Tab-separated table of C-alpha atoms in Angstrom:
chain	number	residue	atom	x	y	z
A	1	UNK	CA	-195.540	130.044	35.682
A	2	UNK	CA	-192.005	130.928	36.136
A	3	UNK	CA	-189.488	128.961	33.890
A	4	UNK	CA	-187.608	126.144	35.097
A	5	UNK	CA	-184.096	126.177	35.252
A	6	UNK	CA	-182.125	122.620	35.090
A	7	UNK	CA	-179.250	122.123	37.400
A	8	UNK	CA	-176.934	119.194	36.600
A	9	UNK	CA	-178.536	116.399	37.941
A	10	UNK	CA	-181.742	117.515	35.781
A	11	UNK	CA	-179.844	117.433	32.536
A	12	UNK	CA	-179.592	113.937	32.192
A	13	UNK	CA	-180.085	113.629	28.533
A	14	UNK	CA	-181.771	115.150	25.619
A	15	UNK	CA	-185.170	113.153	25.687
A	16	UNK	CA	-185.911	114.126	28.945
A	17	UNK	CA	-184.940	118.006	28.122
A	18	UNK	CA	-187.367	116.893	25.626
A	19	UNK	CA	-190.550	116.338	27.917
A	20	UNK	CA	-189.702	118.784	30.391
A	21	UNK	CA	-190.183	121.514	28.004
A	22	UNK	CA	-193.810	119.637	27.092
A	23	UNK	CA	-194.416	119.542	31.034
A	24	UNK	CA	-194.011	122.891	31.593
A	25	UNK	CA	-195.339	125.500	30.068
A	26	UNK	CA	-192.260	128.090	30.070
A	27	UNK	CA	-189.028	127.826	28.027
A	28	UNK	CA	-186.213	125.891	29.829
A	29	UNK	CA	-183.142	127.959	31.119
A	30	UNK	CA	-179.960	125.891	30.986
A	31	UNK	CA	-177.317	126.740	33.569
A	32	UNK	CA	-173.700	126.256	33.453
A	33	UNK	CA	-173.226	122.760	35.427
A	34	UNK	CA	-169.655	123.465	36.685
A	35	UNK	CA	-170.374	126.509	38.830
A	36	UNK	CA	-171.997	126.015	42.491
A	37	UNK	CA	-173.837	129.103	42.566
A	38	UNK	CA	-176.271	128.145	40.080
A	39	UNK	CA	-177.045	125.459	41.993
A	40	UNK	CA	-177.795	127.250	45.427
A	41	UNK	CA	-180.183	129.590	42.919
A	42	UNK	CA	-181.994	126.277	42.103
A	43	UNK	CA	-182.521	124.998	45.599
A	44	UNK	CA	-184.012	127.954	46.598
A	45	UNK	CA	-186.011	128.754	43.113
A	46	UNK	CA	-189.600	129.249	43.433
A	47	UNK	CA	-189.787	126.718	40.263
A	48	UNK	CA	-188.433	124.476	43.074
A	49	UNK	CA	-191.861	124.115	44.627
A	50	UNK	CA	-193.421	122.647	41.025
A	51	UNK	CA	-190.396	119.676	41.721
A	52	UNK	CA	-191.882	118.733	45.066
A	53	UNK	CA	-195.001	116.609	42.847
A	54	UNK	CA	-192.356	114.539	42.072
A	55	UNK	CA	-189.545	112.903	44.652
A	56	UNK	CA	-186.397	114.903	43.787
A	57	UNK	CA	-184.570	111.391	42.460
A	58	UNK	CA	-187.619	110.760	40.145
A	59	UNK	CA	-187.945	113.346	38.061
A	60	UNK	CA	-185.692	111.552	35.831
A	61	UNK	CA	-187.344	108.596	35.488
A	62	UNK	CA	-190.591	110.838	34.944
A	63	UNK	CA	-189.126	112.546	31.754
A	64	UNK	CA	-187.697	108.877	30.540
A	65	UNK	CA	-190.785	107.393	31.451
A	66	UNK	CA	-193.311	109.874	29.630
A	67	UNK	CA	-190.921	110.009	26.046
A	68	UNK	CA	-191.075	106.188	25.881
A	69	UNK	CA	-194.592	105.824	26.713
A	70	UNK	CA	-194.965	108.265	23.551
A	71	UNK	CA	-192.996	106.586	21.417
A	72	UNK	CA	-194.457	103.606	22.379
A	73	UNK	CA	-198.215	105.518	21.052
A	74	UNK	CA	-196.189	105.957	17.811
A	75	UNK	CA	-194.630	102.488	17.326
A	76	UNK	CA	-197.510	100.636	18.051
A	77	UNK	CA	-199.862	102.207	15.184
A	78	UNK	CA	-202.869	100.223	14.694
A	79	UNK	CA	-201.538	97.404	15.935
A	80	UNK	CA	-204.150	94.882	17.421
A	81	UNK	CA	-201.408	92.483	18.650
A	82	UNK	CA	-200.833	92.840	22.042
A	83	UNK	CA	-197.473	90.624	21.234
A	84	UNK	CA	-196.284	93.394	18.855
A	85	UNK	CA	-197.236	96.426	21.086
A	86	UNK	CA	-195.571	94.918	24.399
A	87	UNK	CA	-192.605	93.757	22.012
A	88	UNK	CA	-192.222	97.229	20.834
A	89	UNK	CA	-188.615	98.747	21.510
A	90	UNK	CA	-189.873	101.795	23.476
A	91	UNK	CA	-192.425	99.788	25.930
A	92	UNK	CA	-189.340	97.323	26.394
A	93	UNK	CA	-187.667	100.297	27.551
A	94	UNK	CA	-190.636	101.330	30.374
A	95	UNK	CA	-190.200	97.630	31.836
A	96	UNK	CA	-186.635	97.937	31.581
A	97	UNK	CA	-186.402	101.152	34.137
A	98	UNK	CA	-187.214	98.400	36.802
A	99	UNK	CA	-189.619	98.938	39.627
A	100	UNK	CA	-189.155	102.436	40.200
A	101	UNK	CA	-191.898	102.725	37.151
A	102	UNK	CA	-194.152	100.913	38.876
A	103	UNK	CA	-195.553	104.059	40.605
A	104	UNK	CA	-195.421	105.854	37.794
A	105	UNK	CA	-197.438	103.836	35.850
A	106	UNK	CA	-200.061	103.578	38.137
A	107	UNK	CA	-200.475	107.171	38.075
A	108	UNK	CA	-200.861	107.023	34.399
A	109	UNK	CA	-203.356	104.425	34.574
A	110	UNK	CA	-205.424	106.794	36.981
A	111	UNK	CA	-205.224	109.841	34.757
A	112	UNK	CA	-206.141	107.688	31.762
A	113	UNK	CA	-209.853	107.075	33.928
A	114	UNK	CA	-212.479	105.310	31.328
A	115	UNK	CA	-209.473	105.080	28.438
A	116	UNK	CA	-206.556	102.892	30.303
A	117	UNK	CA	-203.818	101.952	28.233
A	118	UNK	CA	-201.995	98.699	27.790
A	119	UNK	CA	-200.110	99.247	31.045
A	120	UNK	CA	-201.132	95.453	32.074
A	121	UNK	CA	-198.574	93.743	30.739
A	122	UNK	CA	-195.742	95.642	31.984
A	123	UNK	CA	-197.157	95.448	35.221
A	124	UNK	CA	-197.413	91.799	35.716
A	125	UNK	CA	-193.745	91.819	34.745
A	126	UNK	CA	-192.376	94.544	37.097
A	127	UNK	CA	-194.692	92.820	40.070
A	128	UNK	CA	-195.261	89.380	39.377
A	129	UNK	CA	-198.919	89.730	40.448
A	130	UNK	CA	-201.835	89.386	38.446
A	131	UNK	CA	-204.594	90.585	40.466
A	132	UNK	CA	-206.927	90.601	37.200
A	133	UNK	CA	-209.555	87.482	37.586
A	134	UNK	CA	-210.425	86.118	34.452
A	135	UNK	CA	-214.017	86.858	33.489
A	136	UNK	CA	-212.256	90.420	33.580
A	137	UNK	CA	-209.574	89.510	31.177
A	138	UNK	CA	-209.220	91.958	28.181
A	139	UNK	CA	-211.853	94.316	29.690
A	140	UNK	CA	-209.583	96.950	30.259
A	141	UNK	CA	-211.715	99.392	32.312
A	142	UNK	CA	-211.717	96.261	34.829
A	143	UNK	CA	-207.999	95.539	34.576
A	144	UNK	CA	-207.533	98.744	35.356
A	145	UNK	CA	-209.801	99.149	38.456
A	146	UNK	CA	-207.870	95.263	39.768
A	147	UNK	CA	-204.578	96.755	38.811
A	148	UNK	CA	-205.303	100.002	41.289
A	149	UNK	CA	-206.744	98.208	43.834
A	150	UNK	CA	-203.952	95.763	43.964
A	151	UNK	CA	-201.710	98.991	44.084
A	152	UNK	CA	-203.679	100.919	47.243
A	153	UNK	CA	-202.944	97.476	48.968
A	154	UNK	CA	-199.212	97.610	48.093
A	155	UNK	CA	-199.281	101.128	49.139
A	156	UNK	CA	-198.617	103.176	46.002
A	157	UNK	CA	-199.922	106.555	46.696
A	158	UNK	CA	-201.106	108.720	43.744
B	1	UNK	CA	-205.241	111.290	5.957
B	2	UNK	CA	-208.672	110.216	7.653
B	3	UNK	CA	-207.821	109.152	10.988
B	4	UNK	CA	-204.986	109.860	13.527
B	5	UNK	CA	-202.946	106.601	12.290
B	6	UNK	CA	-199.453	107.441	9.812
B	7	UNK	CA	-200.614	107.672	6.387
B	8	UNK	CA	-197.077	104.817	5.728
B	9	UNK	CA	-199.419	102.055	7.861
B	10	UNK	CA	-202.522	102.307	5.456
B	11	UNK	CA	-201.155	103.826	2.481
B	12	UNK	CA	-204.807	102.957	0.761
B	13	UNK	CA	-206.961	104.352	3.474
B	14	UNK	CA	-208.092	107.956	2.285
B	15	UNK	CA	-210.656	110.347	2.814
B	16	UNK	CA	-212.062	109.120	-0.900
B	17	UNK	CA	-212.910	105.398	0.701
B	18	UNK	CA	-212.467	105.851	4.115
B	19	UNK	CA	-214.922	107.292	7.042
B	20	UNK	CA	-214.182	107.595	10.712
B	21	UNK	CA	-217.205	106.372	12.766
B	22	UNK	CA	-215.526	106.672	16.088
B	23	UNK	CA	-213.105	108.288	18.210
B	24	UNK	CA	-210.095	106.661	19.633
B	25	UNK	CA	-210.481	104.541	22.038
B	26	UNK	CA	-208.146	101.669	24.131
B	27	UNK	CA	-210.828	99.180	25.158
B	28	UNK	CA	-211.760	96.884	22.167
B	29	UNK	CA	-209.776	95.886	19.433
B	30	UNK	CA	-210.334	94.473	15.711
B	31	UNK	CA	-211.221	91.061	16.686
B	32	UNK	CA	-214.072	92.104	19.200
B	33	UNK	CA	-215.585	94.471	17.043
B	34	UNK	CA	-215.545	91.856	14.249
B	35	UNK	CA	-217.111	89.679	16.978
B	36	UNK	CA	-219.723	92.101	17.769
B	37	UNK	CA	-217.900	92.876	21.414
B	38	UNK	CA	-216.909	96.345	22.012
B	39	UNK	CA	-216.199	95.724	25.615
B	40	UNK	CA	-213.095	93.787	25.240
B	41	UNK	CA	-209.985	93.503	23.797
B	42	UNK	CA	-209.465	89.889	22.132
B	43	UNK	CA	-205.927	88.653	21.305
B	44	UNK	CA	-204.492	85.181	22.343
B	45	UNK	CA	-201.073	86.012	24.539
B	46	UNK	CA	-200.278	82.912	26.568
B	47	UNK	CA	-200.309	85.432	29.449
B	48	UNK	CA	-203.294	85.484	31.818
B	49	UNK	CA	-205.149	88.607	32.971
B	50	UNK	CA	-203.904	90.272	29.929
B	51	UNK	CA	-206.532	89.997	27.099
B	52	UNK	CA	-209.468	88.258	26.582
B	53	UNK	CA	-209.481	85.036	24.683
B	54	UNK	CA	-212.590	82.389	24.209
B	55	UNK	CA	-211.794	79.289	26.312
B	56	UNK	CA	-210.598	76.475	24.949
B	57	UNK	CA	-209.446	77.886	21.649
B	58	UNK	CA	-205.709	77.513	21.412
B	59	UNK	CA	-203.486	80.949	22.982
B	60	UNK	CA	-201.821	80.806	19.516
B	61	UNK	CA	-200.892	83.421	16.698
B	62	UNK	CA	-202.251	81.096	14.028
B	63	UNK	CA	-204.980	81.516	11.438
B	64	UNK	CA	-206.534	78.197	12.448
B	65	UNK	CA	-206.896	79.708	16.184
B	66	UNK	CA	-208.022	83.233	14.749
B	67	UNK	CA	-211.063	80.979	13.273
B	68	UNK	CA	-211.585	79.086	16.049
B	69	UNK	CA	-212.324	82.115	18.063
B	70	UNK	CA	-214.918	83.518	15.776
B	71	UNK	CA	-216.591	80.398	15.460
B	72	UNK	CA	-217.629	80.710	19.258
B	73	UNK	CA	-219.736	83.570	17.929
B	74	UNK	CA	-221.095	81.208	14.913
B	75	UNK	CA	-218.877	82.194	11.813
B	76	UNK	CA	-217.407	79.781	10.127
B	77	UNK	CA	-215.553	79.492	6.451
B	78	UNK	CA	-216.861	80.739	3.308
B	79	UNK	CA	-215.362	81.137	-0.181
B	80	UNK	CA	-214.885	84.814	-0.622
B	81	UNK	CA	-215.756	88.399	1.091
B	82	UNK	CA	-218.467	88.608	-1.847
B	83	UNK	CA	-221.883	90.318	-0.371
B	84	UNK	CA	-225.002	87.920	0.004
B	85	UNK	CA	-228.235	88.995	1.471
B	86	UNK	CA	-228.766	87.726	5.143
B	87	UNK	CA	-224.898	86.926	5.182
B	88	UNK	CA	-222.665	88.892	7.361
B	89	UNK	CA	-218.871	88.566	6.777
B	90	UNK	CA	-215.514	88.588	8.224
B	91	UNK	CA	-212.220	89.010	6.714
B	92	UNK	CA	-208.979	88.095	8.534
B	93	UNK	CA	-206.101	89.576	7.638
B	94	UNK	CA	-202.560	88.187	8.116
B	95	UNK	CA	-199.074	89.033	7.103
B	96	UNK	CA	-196.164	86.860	5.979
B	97	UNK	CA	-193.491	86.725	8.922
B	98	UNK	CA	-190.644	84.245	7.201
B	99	UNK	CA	-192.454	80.933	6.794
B	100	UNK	CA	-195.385	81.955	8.975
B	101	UNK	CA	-198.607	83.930	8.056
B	102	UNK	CA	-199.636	85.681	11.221
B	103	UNK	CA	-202.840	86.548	11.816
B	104	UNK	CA	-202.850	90.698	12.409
B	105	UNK	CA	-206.317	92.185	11.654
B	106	UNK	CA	-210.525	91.432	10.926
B	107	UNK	CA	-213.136	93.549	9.639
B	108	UNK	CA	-216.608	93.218	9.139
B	109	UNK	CA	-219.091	93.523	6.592
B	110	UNK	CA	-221.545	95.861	6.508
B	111	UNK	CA	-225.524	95.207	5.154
B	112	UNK	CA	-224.337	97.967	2.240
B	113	UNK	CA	-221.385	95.364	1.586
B	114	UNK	CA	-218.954	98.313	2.601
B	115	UNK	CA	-216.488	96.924	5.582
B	116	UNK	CA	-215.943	98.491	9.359
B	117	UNK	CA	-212.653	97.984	10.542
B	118	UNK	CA	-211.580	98.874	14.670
B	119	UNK	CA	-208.012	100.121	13.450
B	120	UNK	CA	-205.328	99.046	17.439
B	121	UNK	CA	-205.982	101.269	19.863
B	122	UNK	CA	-207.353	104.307	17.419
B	123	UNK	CA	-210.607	105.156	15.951
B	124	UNK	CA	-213.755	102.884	13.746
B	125	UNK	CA	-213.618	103.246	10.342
B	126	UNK	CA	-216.136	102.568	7.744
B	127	UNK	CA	-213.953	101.538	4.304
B	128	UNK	CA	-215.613	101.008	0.810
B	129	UNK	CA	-212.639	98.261	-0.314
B	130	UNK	CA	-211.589	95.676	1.732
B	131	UNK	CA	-208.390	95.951	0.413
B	132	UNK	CA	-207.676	99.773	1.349
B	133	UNK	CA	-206.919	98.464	5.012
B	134	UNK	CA	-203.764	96.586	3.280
B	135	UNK	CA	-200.536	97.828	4.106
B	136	UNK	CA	-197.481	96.575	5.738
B	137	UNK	CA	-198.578	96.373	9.192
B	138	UNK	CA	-201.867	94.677	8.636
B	139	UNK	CA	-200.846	92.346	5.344
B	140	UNK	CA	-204.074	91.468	3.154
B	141	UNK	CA	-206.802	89.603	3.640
B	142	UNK	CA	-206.617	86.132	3.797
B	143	UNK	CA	-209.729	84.152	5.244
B	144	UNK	CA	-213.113	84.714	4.727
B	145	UNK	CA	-215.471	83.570	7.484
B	146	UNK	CA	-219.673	84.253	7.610
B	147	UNK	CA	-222.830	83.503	9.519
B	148	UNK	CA	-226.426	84.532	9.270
B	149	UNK	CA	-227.171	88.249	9.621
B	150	UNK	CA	-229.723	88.646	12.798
């Protein structure tokens, strides 16, 4: 895999730096920010290609989105409280990026398959739905399986 | 360290006392697997669709509730966490928050009078002292509930 260089509007901030160099595989080449050419070498980079998964604006929120959710693992502990992990600074953060999570927490849900996380709560506050009836309430497996449904109707690809 | 939790948690839990019986796993926490449901994970938010929670017992972080909820599976208060033949045991655990004591953990005993403990979202344990699951996120144990072992 060819390394991935970071033009400007990639270098947001060291957490996502962070989780792009977990995400892929090779070292990450800064580039000097204040001089065009670089860029023009990035929009027509091979490593360009491995962006398209991800709309160009999102990748951003992608990085964000993937350090809080593991802090989050790492706040929570062995917490059985669902009040204390929701109320946990980092999964504050995830509903705090606003809808534009939405999809990518649905696409976490599906690569979590027969292990989803506690992504319900978040959910119902970045929708306002709850599509979860209640002789499926805590059985997460379920939740899940409501919560993509309810997405494929709403038209979240993944 | 036994399991994949930070040693700070469950500074007693070591590999002297402690035994892993499961891997990690998201779907049922503390309270169900004290209950006997490993299909579920039981905690009373006032949110619905969230987490499961037996009707009609108060949506409250209270010890009262907390034994409410496991007497819908037929345990109800006892002395101590002391073994007794054809008695199985639960111990809740709860921490002091200011003036409140809030309910944050539940294992069960085992026939061998050992205890098994779901520990959040991460792995079984089987621990030898009740008290090695103490710790600053869990408290101690507080209440002692039992009911007839089938």
């Amino acid at each position: 895999m060819p390394s991935l260089t970071l033009s400007r509007q990639y270098d947001a901030e060291p957490a996502v730096q962070r989780a792009a160099s977990w995400f892929f595989a090779e070292p990450i080449q800064q580039i000097d920010p204040n001089q065009e050419f670089y860029s023009d070498i990035f929009l027509a980079s091979a490593v360009e290609q491995q962006l398209e998964i991800f709309p160009r604006q999102s990748v951003g929120d992608y990085f964000t989105f993937k350090c809080l959710m593991d802090r989050w693992r790492v706040e929570r502990g062995t917490t059985s409280s669902t009040t204390e992990m929701v109320l946990s600074p980092a999964y504050q953060g995830i509903i705090g990026m606003g809808p534009k999570v939405i999809p990518l927490i649905i696409d976490e849900l599906v690569s979590e398959g027969d292990d989803p996380d506690h992504w319900f709560w978040a959910l119902q506050a970045l929708t306002g739905a709850n599509p979860v009836s209640e002789n499926d309430e805590g059985n997460l497996r379920r939740m899940a399986r409501a919560w993509l449904e309810w997405a494929a109707a709403e038209g979240y690809a993944w | 360290m036994p399991g994949s939790w930070p040693q700070q948690a469950h500074p007693g839990l070591t590999d002297d006392n402690c035994v892993v019986t499961s891997p990690r796993f998201n779907g049922y926490n503390c309270i169900a697997w004290a209950a006997g449901d490993n299909t579920r994970w039981w905690w009373p938010v006032p949110l619905r669709g969230i987490n499961y929670w037996p009707r009609g017992i108060p949506r409250e972080e209270t010890l009262d509730a907390f034994i409410s909820a496991f007497g819908t599976v037929g345990f109800t208060l006892c002395v101590d966490g002391s073994l007794q033949d054809g008695i199985e045991k639960i111990a809740i655990f709860a921490r002091q928050v200011g003036a409140l004591l809030i309910p944050t953990h539940a294992a069960l005993q085992l026939e061998s009078g050992e205890w098994t403990s779901k520990m959040g979202s991460a792995e079984d344990i089987t621990h030898i002292t009740l008290d090695a699951v103490n710790g600053p996120l869990y408290g101690k144990s507080e209440t002692f509930l039992a009911r007839p072992r089938n």
